[in-house]
Amino acid sequence: MLKNYIKIAWRNIWKKKGYSALNIFGLALGITCASLILLWVEDEMSFDTIVTDQELVYSVPTNQVYEGQKRTFFQATPGPLAAALKTEIPEITKAARLRNRDFLFTVNSSSISSSGSYADPDIFDLFNLKFIEGNATDAFKMKESIVITKQVAQILFENPTNILGKVIRVNQQDNFKITGVVENLPVNTTYSFNWLVPFENFTYDKPWTQEYGSNFTETFVKLSPDADFKSVNEKVKHILPAKTGDEDTQAILHEAKNWHLRSDFKDGEVVGGRVEYVRLFSFIALIILVIACINFMNLATARSEKRANEVGVRKTLGSNKQQLIFQFITEALMIAIFAVLLSILILIFIIPAFNALIDKQIALDLTIPSHLLSLLAITLTCGIFAGLYPAFYLSSFKPIDVLKGNRIQSKEAGFIRKGLVITQFVISIVFIISTLLVYQQVQHVKNRDLGLNKDNLIEIPVNGDLIKNRKAIAESFKNTGMITGLGLSNSNILSAGNNGSGLRWQGGSNTEDVLVSYRYINDEYFKTTGIELIEGRGFSPVVVNDSSHVIITESFAQLMGTGSALGKTIDRYGDMYTVIGVTNDYLYGNMYGTSDPVMFYNYPPEAQYMYLKTNPKYATTEVLRSIESTLKEYNPGYPFEYRFVDDAFDARFKSEQLIGNLSRIFALLAILISCLGLLGLSAYTAEQRRKEIGVRKVLGSSVAGIVRLLSKEFLVLVVVAILIAVPLAWYIMYTWLQGFAYRISIHAWVFVIAGIAAIGIAMVTVSFQAIKAAIQNPVKSLRTE
């Protein structure tokens, strides 16, 4: 029986090749789009699976109150906290600290620069690291131990096996002995590292790391299986106040399964994160599939007259309604199967480009059961959803009416068909408006006044002898004419960096509650980065390591009361500093908000980054070769590593740019799928009215007049869609923009452009068929009359 249904369905699909091709291609585009989104969602949901006990492992951020506002910091716990948590809270079985660092590794003639962490021994269990060589028990028995990943071992050693006990030269000054080799961490890991060394290598000879007031590390804990999270979290919150007497600073627990997807905090509580994008695009995948299914329903019901005779004959020969419904759904399922197969071919070709766009490595691996089940679910959903209404509609025809030659007309079907067309274009127009506004928002923030000049600015990590030889390096750069400034800083220019509170200054009240960022720089830093001195003077190039003078930003100066801030003093934990200059405020940290006040010190030895301002007269490749040559001369043994600050700035908008890019893709797909449906409907409308068109042409109607006649109905539908889409898009985008402190206003011209674009696209699609029908010889249309 089923075999007969399939044969009949195949015959009907083949007989209506053009109609079937539109359906298959439209569904294939929808399935392709949905599949791309589902693969992206799968990747997002698979983060941190290396942590097998995700419900028991937690990071420990801190909530700190500044100026009445609770703020959450992820890399700001004091050094002694991990041990205190493990010792004083019985439910915590493991605790470890991590502090990231870049090391230069040298083995014989092989050298690499690699990112890793200082860590405590419990990290091996917390992150479920798999040892290829060595074991977790013995890995950190010595201070000079190092555990490396398989990838690092393969780079450093010709034969990366049996390397326990071998020595790695670190930063050209220390020797570490390999005590373990672990499997590479997956790419989708929030806290990633290529090597680990005992944490005491960082804390050694640094007494301040043992103080509860020094927040410099990340802390992780593991709870016992029977622990109650709420109870333990309350105990964790009370640890720091008990140690410091400061009720405004509390540690909290953040579950491993939320590290990637739910890491946005407000007032000390999780409010969301990338999970919002996962939900958004999952919904979009469903919407795109709905648009594709609408095409099928529209075209199927539009061809009702063509199928009426078939239904009448089959009912006369004994077929009942249930059998006809099953037959039509079988056809829809077969079309869905062909669409899925076509979408698989499309995916094979476009996934590499999609990966480049979203900076991931997703793959359609059909050996994974979940991928096959997803495709099966999509096939069944599309086939049944798209075929159900046409099946019930077509199977309801009365054979006596059909066989008498009565025309099958249904106001209900026409109304539904128009409603579906409107729905398609509402979605498409919302996508167009959203794409425009997302692009505007990203550009608005990227083009705001940063207070610094990121153009032609290169950032180089400080290592080896760069600080010691900085004067000779600067002189060498100056002689080439390619470098116009060399600045040094302890913090990345775009990041929050070192900060603290508890300061006191003249002209201020409740000053201890203000969070201030600290920058240790050289005298050329402002000139190099384009931060302007608006009052006073800069640091002297002669007096280095100035211990009594500071420069502050304008927002800091305003906190010091009325009048000039020059000459006023700042008390930082008993050390007094005099303000000698004020700079403009500049943007760092949160690119969408306002940045904290900054206090600059003239102390280059603390620098972690070197900034070079390049002369735009010279080609970039030529400048980079010159810089590399100079640095190899004065800092041999270290690879030349750099990045352009404007590239780093652009990377800060990765999530927003991803939304923009995906919105553009889905907008184009939604429009294309909608146009396919419109093309089919307009073609069928023209076919239905071919005799009317013939009569009109004989009576003198022009081609333009006939095109207007056939296009008018569809134009009305698009206008209705615009009227619905505009307020809907406004509400969606207004709500989205409220998440940004620095945001655009929504202007009417965006909706005008989207409306014109929708009308233009629809008219081009419809006019193609209308013109084709209008220029046909009327004799062909009327010859049967």
CSV table of N, CA and C in Angstrom, one decimal, residues 75 274 394 409 427 451 500 715:
chain,number,residue,atom,x,y,z
A,75,GLN,N,38.2,38.0,37.5
A,75,GLN,CA,39.6,37.7,37.7
A,75,GLN,C,40.2,38.5,38.9
A,274,ARG,N,25.5,35.0,26.4
A,274,ARG,CA,25.4,34.5,25.0
A,274,ARG,C,24.2,33.6,24.9
A,394,LEU,N,-7.4,20.1,-0.2
A,394,LEU,CA,-7.6,19.4,-1.5
A,394,LEU,C,-8.6,18.2,-1.3
A,409,GLN,N,-13.5,27.3,-6.2
A,409,GLN,CA,-13.1,28.6,-5.6
A,409,GLN,C,-13.4,28.6,-4.1
A,427,ILE,N,8.0,39.0,8.2
A,427,ILE,CA,9.3,38.4,8.7
A,427,ILE,C,10.5,39.0,7.9
A,451,GLY,N,38.8,59.1,22.7
A,451,GLY,CA,39.7,59.8,23.6
A,451,GLY,C,41.1,59.4,23.4
A,500,GLY,N,41.8,49.9,41.9
A,500,GLY,CA,41.6,49.8,43.3
A,500,GLY,C,40.8,50.9,43.8
A,715,LEU,N,1.1,43.9,-4.6
A,715,LEU,CA,1.6,45.2,-4.0
A,715,LEU,C,0.8,45.5,-2.7
